[in-house]
PDB file of C-alpha atoms in Angstrom:
ATOM      1  CA  UNK A 165      16.135 -21.647  14.708  1.00 45.00           C
ATOM      2  CA  UNK A 166      13.405 -19.188  14.592  1.00 41.00           C
ATOM      3  CA  UNK A 167      15.485 -16.797  16.552  1.00 39.00           C
ATOM      4  CA  UNK A 168      18.438 -17.161  14.139  1.00 43.00           C
ATOM      5  CA  UNK A 169      16.127 -16.827  10.992  1.00 44.00           C
ATOM      6  CA  UNK A 170      14.850 -13.559  12.394  1.00 42.00           C
ATOM      7  CA  UNK A 171      18.352 -12.378  13.363  1.00 41.00           C
ATOM      8  CA  UNK A 172      19.416 -13.059   9.597  1.00 45.00           C
ATOM      9  CA  UNK A 173      16.248 -11.151   8.305  1.00 44.00           C
ATOM     10  CA  UNK A 174      17.075  -8.241  10.542  1.00 42.00           C
ATOM     11  CA  UNK A 175      20.688  -8.011   9.297  1.00 43.00           C
ATOM     12  CA  UNK A 176      19.692  -8.221   5.627  1.00 44.00           C
ATOM     13  CA  UNK A 177      17.001  -5.570   6.043  1.00 42.00           C
ATOM     14  CA  UNK A 178      19.129  -3.143   7.843  1.00 37.00           C
ATOM     15  CA  UNK A 179      22.414  -3.612   6.371  1.00 40.00           C
ATOM     16  CA  UNK A 180      21.343  -4.696   2.820  1.00 39.00           C
ATOM     17  CA  UNK A 181      24.172  -7.097   2.157  1.00 36.00           C
ATOM     18  CA  UNK A 182      24.542 -10.717   2.911  1.00 36.00           C
ATOM     19  CA  UNK A 183      27.183 -10.605   5.541  1.00 36.00           C
ATOM     20  CA  UNK A 184      26.420 -13.864   7.237  1.00 35.00           C
ATOM     21  CA  UNK A 185      26.393 -17.395   6.080  1.00 36.00           C
ATOM     22  CA  UNK A 186      23.272 -19.553   5.821  1.00 40.00           C
ATOM     23  CA  UNK A 187      21.686 -20.455   9.108  1.00 44.00           C
ATOM     24  CA  UNK A 188      18.797 -22.276   8.002  1.00 50.00           C
ATOM     25  CA  UNK A 189      20.370 -25.626   7.092  1.00 59.00           C
ATOM     26  CA  UNK A 190      23.894 -26.750   6.924  1.00 55.00           C
ATOM     27  CA  UNK A 191      24.461 -28.562   3.590  1.00 51.00           C
ATOM     28  CA  UNK A 192      27.786 -29.821   4.576  1.00 50.00           C
ATOM     29  CA  UNK A 193      27.394 -33.155   2.588  1.00 45.00           C
ATOM     30  CA  UNK A 194      26.021 -31.329  -0.482  1.00 58.00           C
ATOM     31  CA  UNK A 195      28.816 -31.020  -2.942  1.00 53.00           C
ATOM     32  CA  UNK A 196      26.754 -29.073  -5.563  1.00 68.00           C
ATOM     33  CA  UNK A 197      28.012 -25.584  -6.139  1.00 90.00           C
ATOM     34  CA  UNK A 198      25.052 -23.439  -6.349  1.00 95.00           C
ATOM     35  CA  UNK A 199      24.710 -19.800  -6.705  1.00 96.00           C
ATOM     36  CA  UNK A 200      21.715 -17.758  -5.787  1.00 97.00           C
ATOM     37  CA  UNK A 201      20.867 -15.032  -8.305  1.00 97.00           C
ATOM     38  CA  UNK A 202      18.655 -11.988  -8.856  1.00 96.00           C
ATOM     39  CA  UNK A 203      18.309  -8.966 -10.927  1.00 95.00           C
ATOM     40  CA  UNK A 204      20.352  -6.017 -10.387  1.00 94.00           C
ATOM     41  CA  UNK A 205      19.669  -2.269 -11.252  1.00 91.00           C
ATOM     42  CA  UNK A 206      21.714   0.211 -13.338  1.00 89.00           C
ATOM     43  CA  UNK A 207      23.894   0.922 -10.159  1.00 91.00           C
ATOM     44  CA  UNK A 208      24.629  -2.732  -9.582  1.00 90.00           C
ATOM     45  CA  UNK A 209      22.305  -2.971  -6.615  1.00 92.00           C
ATOM     46  CA  UNK A 210      19.717  -5.467  -5.960  1.00 93.00           C
ATOM     47  CA  UNK A 211      16.548  -4.518  -7.738  1.00 93.00           C
ATOM     48  CA  UNK A 212      13.730  -3.264  -5.553  1.00 92.00           C
ATOM     49  CA  UNK A 213      10.268  -4.388  -6.621  1.00 93.00           C
ATOM     50  CA  UNK A 214       7.433  -1.980  -5.390  1.00 92.00           C
ATOM     51  CA  UNK A 215       4.258  -3.428  -4.031  1.00 91.00           C
ATOM     52  CA  UNK A 216       1.071  -1.825  -2.530  1.00 91.00           C
ATOM     53  CA  UNK A 217      -0.688  -3.107   0.659  1.00 90.00           C
ATOM     54  CA  UNK A 218      -2.837  -5.976  -0.363  1.00 92.00           C
ATOM     55  CA  UNK A 219      -1.217  -6.635  -3.746  1.00 94.00           C
ATOM     56  CA  UNK A 220       1.401  -8.918  -4.889  1.00 95.00           C
ATOM     57  CA  UNK A 221       4.302  -8.501  -7.311  1.00 95.00           C
ATOM     58  CA  UNK A 222       6.624 -11.293  -8.848  1.00 96.00           C
ATOM     59  CA  UNK A 223      10.310 -11.305  -7.856  1.00 96.00           C
ATOM     60  CA  UNK A 224      13.231 -12.774  -9.548  1.00 97.00           C
ATOM     61  CA  UNK A 225      14.775 -15.829  -7.563  1.00 98.00           C
ATOM     62  CA  UNK A 226      17.501 -17.222  -9.609  1.00 98.00           C
ATOM     63  CA  UNK A 227      20.215 -19.965  -9.545  1.00 97.00           C
ATOM     64  CA  UNK A 228      23.265 -21.124 -11.447  1.00 97.00           C
ATOM     65  CA  UNK A 229      25.001 -24.551 -11.360  1.00 95.00           C
ATOM     66  CA  UNK A 230      28.813 -23.536 -10.957  1.00 94.00           C
ATOM     67  CA  UNK A 231      29.857 -27.219 -10.381  1.00 92.00           C
ATOM     68  CA  UNK A 232      31.338 -29.468 -13.181  1.00 91.00           C
ATOM     69  CA  UNK A 233      28.398 -31.745 -13.770  1.00 92.00           C
ATOM     70  CA  UNK A 234      24.833 -31.169 -14.629  1.00 94.00           C
ATOM     71  CA  UNK A 235      22.550 -31.149 -11.680  1.00 94.00           C
ATOM     72  CA  UNK A 236      19.434 -33.310 -11.698  1.00 94.00           C
ATOM     73  CA  UNK A 237      16.803 -31.092  -9.723  1.00 95.00           C
ATOM     74  CA  UNK A 238      17.112 -28.385  -7.084  1.00 96.00           C
ATOM     75  CA  UNK A 239      15.197 -27.366  -3.770  1.00 97.00           C
ATOM     76  CA  UNK A 240      14.858 -23.821  -2.756  1.00 97.00           C
ATOM     77  CA  UNK A 241      13.778 -22.395   0.654  1.00 98.00           C
ATOM     78  CA  UNK A 242      12.016 -18.915   0.268  1.00 98.00           C
ATOM     79  CA  UNK A 243      11.415 -16.837   3.533  1.00 97.00           C
ATOM     80  CA  UNK A 244       9.787 -13.393   4.148  1.00 95.00           C
ATOM     81  CA  UNK A 245       8.932 -11.652   7.363  1.00 91.00           C
ATOM     82  CA  UNK A 246       6.678  -9.021   9.074  1.00 88.00           C
ATOM     83  CA  UNK A 247       4.418  -7.330   6.337  1.00 87.00           C
ATOM     84  CA  UNK A 248       5.357  -9.400   3.347  1.00 91.00           C
ATOM     85  CA  UNK A 249       3.639 -12.744   2.794  1.00 94.00           C
ATOM     86  CA  UNK A 250       3.941 -15.743   0.218  1.00 96.00           C
ATOM     87  CA  UNK A 251       0.822 -16.425  -1.635  1.00 95.00           C
ATOM     88  CA  UNK A 252       0.150 -20.193  -1.258  1.00 96.00           C
ATOM     89  CA  UNK A 253      -0.144 -21.066  -4.959  1.00 96.00           C
ATOM     90  CA  UNK A 254       2.031 -23.712  -6.205  1.00 98.00           C
ATOM     91  CA  UNK A 255       1.618 -27.600  -6.018  1.00 98.00           C
ATOM     92  CA  UNK A 256       5.370 -28.321  -5.812  1.00 98.00           C
ATOM     93  CA  UNK A 257       5.869 -26.048  -2.649  1.00 98.00           C
ATOM     94  CA  UNK A 258       5.326 -26.761   1.045  1.00 98.00           C
ATOM     95  CA  UNK A 259       4.196 -23.442   2.735  1.00 98.00           C
ATOM     96  CA  UNK A 260       4.912 -22.919   6.329  1.00 98.00           C
ATOM     97  CA  UNK A 261       4.517 -20.335   8.909  1.00 97.00           C
ATOM     98  CA  UNK A 262       6.433 -19.478  12.113  1.00 96.00           C
ATOM     99  CA  UNK A 263       5.302 -16.407  14.073  1.00 93.00           C
ATOM    100  CA  UNK A 264       5.960 -13.292  11.667  1.00 91.00           C
ATOM    101  CA  UNK A 265       7.794 -15.583   9.057  1.00 95.00           C
ATOM    102  CA  UNK A 266       6.299 -17.046   5.898  1.00 96.00           C
ATOM    103  CA  UNK A 267       8.236 -19.794   4.176  1.00 98.00           C
ATOM    104  CA  UNK A 268       7.973 -22.233   1.301  1.00 98.00           C
ATOM    105  CA  UNK A 269      10.192 -25.209   0.404  1.00 98.00           C
ATOM    106  CA  UNK A 270       9.879 -25.854  -3.302  1.00 98.00           C
ATOM    107  CA  UNK A 271      11.299 -28.817  -5.277  1.00 98.00           C
ATOM    108  CA  UNK A 272      12.032 -28.237  -9.034  1.00 97.00           C
ATOM    109  CA  UNK A 273      12.516 -31.300 -11.035  1.00 95.00           C
ATOM    110  CA  UNK A 274      14.574 -29.982 -13.862  1.00 94.00           C
ATOM    111  CA  UNK A 275      18.331 -30.611 -14.647  1.00 95.00           C
ATOM    112  CA  UNK A 276      20.551 -27.572 -14.440  1.00 96.00           C
ATOM    113  CA  UNK A 277      23.143 -27.281 -17.095  1.00 96.00           C
ATOM    114  CA  UNK A 278      26.595 -26.376 -15.977  1.00 95.00           C
ATOM    115  CA  UNK A 279      27.187 -22.549 -16.182  1.00 92.00           C
ATOM    116  CA  UNK A 280      23.718 -21.693 -17.197  1.00 95.00           C
ATOM    117  CA  UNK A 281      21.596 -19.280 -15.098  1.00 97.00           C
ATOM    118  CA  UNK A 282      17.865 -19.861 -14.337  1.00 98.00           C
ATOM    119  CA  UNK A 283      15.127 -18.238 -12.386  1.00 98.00           C
ATOM    120  CA  UNK A 284      11.747 -19.370 -11.149  1.00 97.00           C
ATOM    121  CA  UNK A 285       9.090 -18.491 -13.369  1.00 90.00           C
ATOM    122  CA  UNK A 286       6.981 -15.411 -11.803  1.00 90.00           C
ATOM    123  CA  UNK A 287       7.309 -16.284  -8.035  1.00 96.00           C
ATOM    124  CA  UNK A 288       5.074 -13.807  -6.150  1.00 96.00           C
ATOM    125  CA  UNK A 289       5.272 -12.094  -2.945  1.00 95.00           C
ATOM    126  CA  UNK A 290       2.459  -9.871  -1.427  1.00 94.00           C
ATOM    127  CA  UNK A 291       2.306  -7.217   0.993  1.00 91.00           C
ATOM    128  CA  UNK A 292      -0.443  -7.441   3.735  1.00 87.00           C
ATOM    129  CA  UNK A 293      -3.580  -5.487   3.398  1.00 87.00           C
ATOM    130  CA  UNK A 294      -2.614  -3.597   6.591  1.00 83.00           C
ATOM    131  CA  UNK A 295       1.085  -3.285   5.922  1.00 79.00           C
ATOM    132  CA  UNK A 296       2.390  -0.141   7.425  1.00 73.00           C
ATOM    133  CA  UNK A 297       5.464  -0.905   9.715  1.00 57.00           C
ATOM    134  CA  UNK A 298       8.142  -1.566   7.282  1.00 60.00           C
ATOM    135  CA  UNK A 299       8.915   0.344   4.069  1.00 69.00           C
ATOM    136  CA  UNK A 300      10.845  -2.317   2.527  1.00 68.00           C
ATOM    137  CA  UNK A 301      11.738  -6.020   3.199  1.00 83.00           C
ATOM    138  CA  UNK A 302      13.939  -8.852   1.873  1.00 90.00           C
ATOM    139  CA  UNK A 303      12.933 -12.269   0.236  1.00 95.00           C
ATOM    140  CA  UNK A 304      15.486 -14.507   1.564  1.00 97.00           C
ATOM    141  CA  UNK A 305      16.102 -17.661  -0.574  1.00 97.00           C
ATOM    142  CA  UNK A 306      18.585 -20.445  -0.438  1.00 97.00           C
ATOM    143  CA  UNK A 307      19.230 -23.356  -2.930  1.00 97.00           C
ATOM    144  CA  UNK A 308      20.011 -27.040  -2.357  1.00 96.00           C
ATOM    145  CA  UNK A 309      20.324 -30.162  -4.563  1.00 95.00           C
ATOM    146  CA  UNK A 310      17.244 -32.223  -4.588  1.00 95.00           C
ATOM    147  CA  UNK A 311      19.671 -35.226  -3.409  1.00 93.00           C
ATOM    148  CA  UNK A 312      20.461 -33.363  -0.335  1.00 94.00           C
ATOM    149  CA  UNK A 313      16.754 -32.547   0.331  1.00 95.00           C
ATOM    150  CA  UNK A 314      15.858 -36.191  -0.384  1.00 96.00           C
ATOM    151  CA  UNK A 315      18.376 -37.292   2.514  1.00 94.00           C
ATOM    152  CA  UNK A 316      16.497 -34.875   4.905  1.00 95.00           C
ATOM    153  CA  UNK A 317      13.213 -36.600   4.260  1.00 97.00           C
ATOM    154  CA  UNK A 318      11.990 -34.295   1.328  1.00 97.00           C
ATOM    155  CA  UNK A 319      10.399 -30.745   1.253  1.00 98.00           C
ATOM    156  CA  UNK A 320       7.487 -32.103   3.525  1.00 97.00           C
ATOM    157  CA  UNK A 321       9.895 -32.922   6.394  1.00 97.00           C
ATOM    158  CA  UNK A 322      11.917 -29.729   5.856  1.00 97.00           C
ATOM    159  CA  UNK A 323       8.970 -27.617   6.065  1.00 98.00           C
ATOM    160  CA  UNK A 324       7.469 -29.515   9.153  1.00 97.00           C
ATOM    161  CA  UNK A 325      10.769 -28.722  10.881  1.00 97.00           C
ATOM    162  CA  UNK A 326      10.522 -25.098  10.142  1.00 97.00           C
ATOM    163  CA  UNK A 327       6.823 -24.642  11.094  1.00 97.00           C
ATOM    164  CA  UNK A 328       5.823 -22.881  14.068  1.00 96.00           C
ATOM    165  CA  UNK A 329       3.979 -24.618  17.035  1.00 94.00           C
ATOM    166  CA  UNK A 330       0.466 -25.504  16.271  1.00 94.00           C
ATOM    167  CA  UNK A 331       0.908 -25.105  12.408  1.00 96.00           C
ATOM    168  CA  UNK A 332       1.065 -27.556   9.704  1.00 96.00           C
ATOM    169  CA  UNK A 333       2.816 -27.157   6.323  1.00 97.00           C
ATOM    170  CA  UNK A 334       0.714 -27.699   3.217  1.00 98.00           C
ATOM    171  CA  UNK A 335       1.137 -27.425  -0.531  1.00 98.00           C
ATOM    172  CA  UNK A 336      -0.525 -24.677  -2.781  1.00 97.00           C
ATOM    173  CA  UNK A 337      -3.474 -25.615  -4.833  1.00 97.00           C
ATOM    174  CA  UNK A 338      -2.141 -24.607  -8.240  1.00 96.00           C
ATOM    175  CA  UNK A 339       0.225 -25.936 -10.730  1.00 97.00           C
ATOM    176  CA  UNK A 340       3.894 -26.611 -10.149  1.00 97.00           C
ATOM    177  CA  UNK A 341       6.314 -23.709 -10.467  1.00 97.00           C
ATOM    178  CA  UNK A 342       9.270 -24.332 -12.894  1.00 97.00           C
ATOM    179  CA  UNK A 343      12.745 -22.841 -13.673  1.00 97.00           C
ATOM    180  CA  UNK A 344      13.403 -21.016 -16.915  1.00 96.00           C
ATOM    181  CA  UNK A 345      16.499 -20.181 -18.435  1.00 96.00           C
ATOM    182  CA  UNK A 346      17.220 -16.521 -17.734  1.00 96.00           C
ATOM    183  CA  UNK A 347      20.314 -14.254 -18.186  1.00 96.00           C
ATOM    184  CA  UNK A 348      21.275 -13.055 -14.693  1.00 97.00           C
ATOM    185  CA  UNK A 349      24.664 -11.700 -13.325  1.00 95.00           C
ATOM    186  CA  UNK A 350      26.672 -14.068 -11.248  1.00 95.00           C
ATOM    187  CA  UNK A 351      28.344 -12.293  -8.272  1.00 93.00           C
ATOM    188  CA  UNK A 352      32.093 -12.445  -7.865  1.00 92.00           C
ATOM    189  CA  UNK A 353      31.697 -14.315  -4.662  1.00 92.00           C
ATOM    190  CA  UNK A 354      28.680 -16.677  -5.338  1.00 93.00           C
ATOM    191  CA  UNK A 355      26.731 -18.048  -2.460  1.00 94.00           C
ATOM    192  CA  UNK A 356      23.775 -20.425  -2.198  1.00 95.00           C
ATOM    193  CA  UNK A 357      21.915 -17.852  -0.053  1.00 96.00           C
ATOM    194  CA  UNK A 358      20.548 -14.739  -1.660  1.00 96.00           C
ATOM    195  CA  UNK A 359      17.770 -12.026  -1.343  1.00 94.00           C
ATOM    196  CA  UNK A 360      15.598 -10.028  -3.491  1.00 95.00           C
ATOM    197  CA  UNK A 361      14.095  -6.754  -2.391  1.00 92.00           C
ATOM    198  CA  UNK A 362      10.558  -5.544  -2.167  1.00 91.00           C
ATOM    199  CA  UNK A 363       9.522  -1.974  -1.440  1.00 90.00           C
ATOM    200  CA  UNK A 364       6.280  -1.092   0.286  1.00 86.00           C
ATOM    201  CA  UNK A 365       4.259   1.659  -1.481  1.00 87.00           C
ATOM    202  CA  UNK A 366       1.836   3.247   0.855  1.00 81.00           C
ATOM    203  CA  UNK A 367      -1.049   5.437  -0.308  1.00 74.00           C
ATOM    204  CA  UNK A 368      -0.789   9.100   0.211  1.00 73.00           C
ATOM    205  CA  UNK A 369      -2.081  10.260   3.630  1.00 66.00           C
ATOM    206  CA  UNK A 370      -5.367  12.129   3.202  1.00 60.00           C
ATOM    207  CA  UNK A 371      -5.672  15.440   4.671  1.00 55.00           C
ATOM    208  CA  UNK A 372      -8.637  16.401   6.557  1.00 55.00           C
ATOM    209  CA  UNK A 373     -11.012  18.389   4.284  1.00 56.00           C
ATOM    210  CA  UNK A 374     -12.163  21.766   5.972  1.00 55.00           C
ATOM    211  CA  UNK A 375     -15.951  22.207   6.090  1.00 56.00           C
ATOM    212  CA  UNK A 376     -17.041  25.484   4.161  1.00 55.00           C
ATOM    213  CA  UNK A 377     -18.312  28.024   6.440  1.00 53.00           C
ATOM    214  CA  UNK A 378     -21.317  30.002   5.259  1.00 53.00           C
ATOM    215  CA  UNK A 379     -20.712  33.646   5.037  1.00 52.00           C
ATOM    216  CA  UNK A 380     -23.537  35.993   5.820  1.00 51.00           C
ATOM    217  CA  UNK A 381     -24.158  38.437   2.981  1.00 52.00           C
ATOM    218  CA  UNK A 382     -24.810  42.040   4.225  1.00 52.00           C
ATOM    219  CA  UNK A 383     -27.866  43.642   2.752  1.00 52.00           C
ATOM    220  CA  UNK A 384     -26.995  47.136   1.426  1.00 53.00           C
ATOM    221  CA  UNK A 385     -28.786  49.859   3.429  1.00 52.00           C
ATOM    222  CA  UNK A 386     -29.736  53.238   1.481  1.00 51.00           C
ATOM    223  CA  UNK A 387     -28.162  56.268   3.495  1.00 51.00           C
ATOM    224  CA  UNK A 388     -30.687  59.272   3.897  1.00 50.00           C
ATOM    225  CA  UNK A 389     -29.743  62.181   1.654  1.00 49.00           C
ATOM    226  CA  UNK A 390     -30.543  64.748   4.452  1.00 49.00           C
ATOM    227  CA  UNK A 391     -28.700  65.290   7.694  1.00 50.00           C
ATOM    228  CA  UNK A 392     -31.814  65.824   9.571  1.00 51.00           C
ATOM    229  CA  UNK A 393     -32.776  63.528  12.173  1.00 50.00           C
ATOM    230  CA  UNK A 394     -34.449  60.416  10.629  1.00 50.00           C
ATOM    231  CA  UNK A 395     -37.901  59.712  11.656  1.00 49.00           C
ATOM    232  CA  UNK A 396     -39.058  56.151  12.424  1.00 48.00           C
ATOM    233  CA  UNK A 397     -40.049  54.401   9.178  1.00 48.00           C
ATOM    234  CA  UNK A 398     -43.800  54.921   8.423  1.00 46.00           C
ATOM    235  CA  UNK A 399     -45.687  51.890   7.686  1.00 47.00           C
ATOM    236  CA  UNK A 400     -48.389  51.456   5.212  1.00 46.00           C
ATOM    237  CA  UNK A 401     -51.670  50.649   6.933  1.00 47.00           C
ATOM    238  CA  UNK A 402     -53.904  47.950   5.150  1.00 46.00           C
ATOM    239  CA  UNK A 403     -57.567  49.217   4.251  1.00 44.00           C
ATOM    240  CA  UNK A 404     -58.948  47.406   7.098  1.00 46.00           C
ATOM    241  CA  UNK A 405     -57.022  49.157   9.792  1.00 46.00           C
ATOM    242  CA  UNK A 406     -55.325  45.886  11.068  1.00 44.00           C
ATOM    243  CA  UNK A 407     -51.802  47.312  10.870  1.00 45.00           C
ATOM    244  CA  UNK A 408     -48.612  45.595  10.057  1.00 43.00           C
ATOM    245  CA  UNK A 409     -47.637  47.209   6.797  1.00 42.00           C
ATOM    246  CA  UNK A 410     -44.219  47.403   5.104  1.00 39.00           C
ATOM    247  CA  UNK A 411     -41.703  50.211   6.347  1.00 43.00           C
ATOM    248  CA  UNK A 412     -41.183  53.006   3.874  1.00 42.00           C
ATOM    249  CA  UNK A 413     -37.490  53.969   3.276  1.00 43.00           C
ATOM    250  CA  UNK A 414     -35.362  56.081   1.206  1.00 43.00           C
ATOM    251  CA  UNK A 415     -34.929  59.775   0.763  1.00 42.00           C
ATOM    252  CA  UNK A 416     -38.516  60.634   1.113  1.00 43.00           C
ATOM    253  CA  UNK A 417     -39.241  58.888   4.314  1.00 41.00           C
ATOM    254  CA  UNK A 418     -39.361  61.968   6.489  1.00 41.00           C
ATOM    255  CA  UNK A 419     -41.905  63.746   4.105  1.00 41.00           C
ATOM    256  CA  UNK A 420     -44.122  60.767   3.615  1.00 39.00           C
ATOM    257  CA  UNK A 421     -44.131  60.198   7.559  1.00 42.00           C
ATOM    258  CA  UNK A 422     -44.998  63.730   8.299  1.00 45.00           C
ATOM    259  CA  UNK A 423     -48.086  63.760   5.623  1.00 38.00           C
ATOM    260  CA  UNK A 424     -49.211  60.491   6.898  1.00 42.00           C
ATOM    261  CA  UNK A 425     -49.281  61.793  10.484  1.00 43.00           C
ATOM    262  CA  UNK A 426     -51.228  64.922   9.709  1.00 41.00           C
ATOM    263  CA  UNK A 427     -53.838  62.976   7.859  1.00 37.00           C
ATOM    264  CA  UNK A 428     -54.250  60.449  10.659  1.00 39.00           C
ATOM    265  CA  UNK A 429     -54.745  63.239  13.208  1.00 39.00           C
ATOM    266  CA  UNK A 430     -57.590  64.568  10.882  1.00 45.00           C
ATOM    267  CA  UNK A 431     -59.279  61.207  10.750  1.00 45.00           C
ATOM    268  CA  UNK A 432     -58.447  60.799   6.979  1.00 40.00           C
ATOM    269  CA  UNK A 433     -57.234  57.115   7.304  1.00 44.00           C
ATOM    270  CA  UNK A 434     -59.006  56.101   4.035  1.00 40.00           C
ATOM    271  CA  UNK A 435     -57.351  59.137   2.058  1.00 37.00           C
ATOM    272  CA  UNK A 436     -54.003  57.942   3.233  1.00 39.00           C
ATOM    273  CA  UNK A 437     -54.661  54.566   1.561  1.00 42.00           C
ATOM    274  CA  UNK A 438     -55.816  56.403  -1.733  1.00 40.00           C
ATOM    275  CA  UNK A 439     -52.932  58.690  -1.786  1.00 42.00           C
ATOM    276  CA  UNK A 440     -50.408  55.758  -1.250  1.00 43.00           C
ATOM    277  CA  UNK A 441     -52.008  53.808  -4.193  1.00 41.00           C
ATOM    278  CA  UNK A 442     -51.773  56.852  -6.447  1.00 42.00           C
ATOM    279  CA  UNK A 443     -48.278  57.552  -5.403  1.00 42.00           C
ATOM    280  CA  UNK A 444     -47.250  54.195  -6.160  1.00 43.00           C
ATOM    281  CA  UNK A 445     -48.892  54.118  -9.589  1.00 40.00           C
ATOM    282  CA  UNK A 446     -47.331  57.487 -10.624  1.00 42.00           C
ATOM    283  CA  UNK A 447     -43.851  56.608  -9.283  1.00 42.00           C
TER     284      UNK A 447
END
């Protein structure tokens, strides 16, 4: 049965139509005429509900009683696969798991009037936090009369039969979900099985940020005014004669260097310091 459910899910996901009959359970003895309904967009297609990874969205799962008598209660089997999950919320639903399939059998104790359309009040589905594989998926749901479900042992027995090996179905911890009257379109060829569509909205892919590269700033160098060979920069000797002064640059480099050399040769180191100080003062 698991294989057949997955096959049905694959057909719905790829073709987007209900081209196969229900394969979950054969309700041959169920004479109630139930139609599965959902919202349609402006183009007449099944509405697609966007959902982000790690978040949930309510979907419209509707039903209509197309029989000739009121129906005292219904049961619905809801299934999702792959990156879509069913939050386990409602106390009148038995939740089960089978491999990549999440399901719930829910029993609604409400009488359905003939010809009226109803929908489950805010039935949520969620996208897995790490959802990536599937851009969109279907919520497959099928309606049965409560009388038929009771003949099968109730929703507990139905959920247990659908559970995967090593898993146990359980009800949700919250309040019961109910049906509310809601205007929904009835298809020309109604079926008890239908689907709603959810679309996975992935966050934008972040591009790697380039690391700024420091650009060295060139220090402008003054160009000598003369075309004569430039002498090595003269240095200012400190008064104690220990050396290591700053280089003298600029248009007067050659002249200053020449005077400094002559004075040093004459043994007038002290005069050099004095002249430097006066030159710096009058400049």
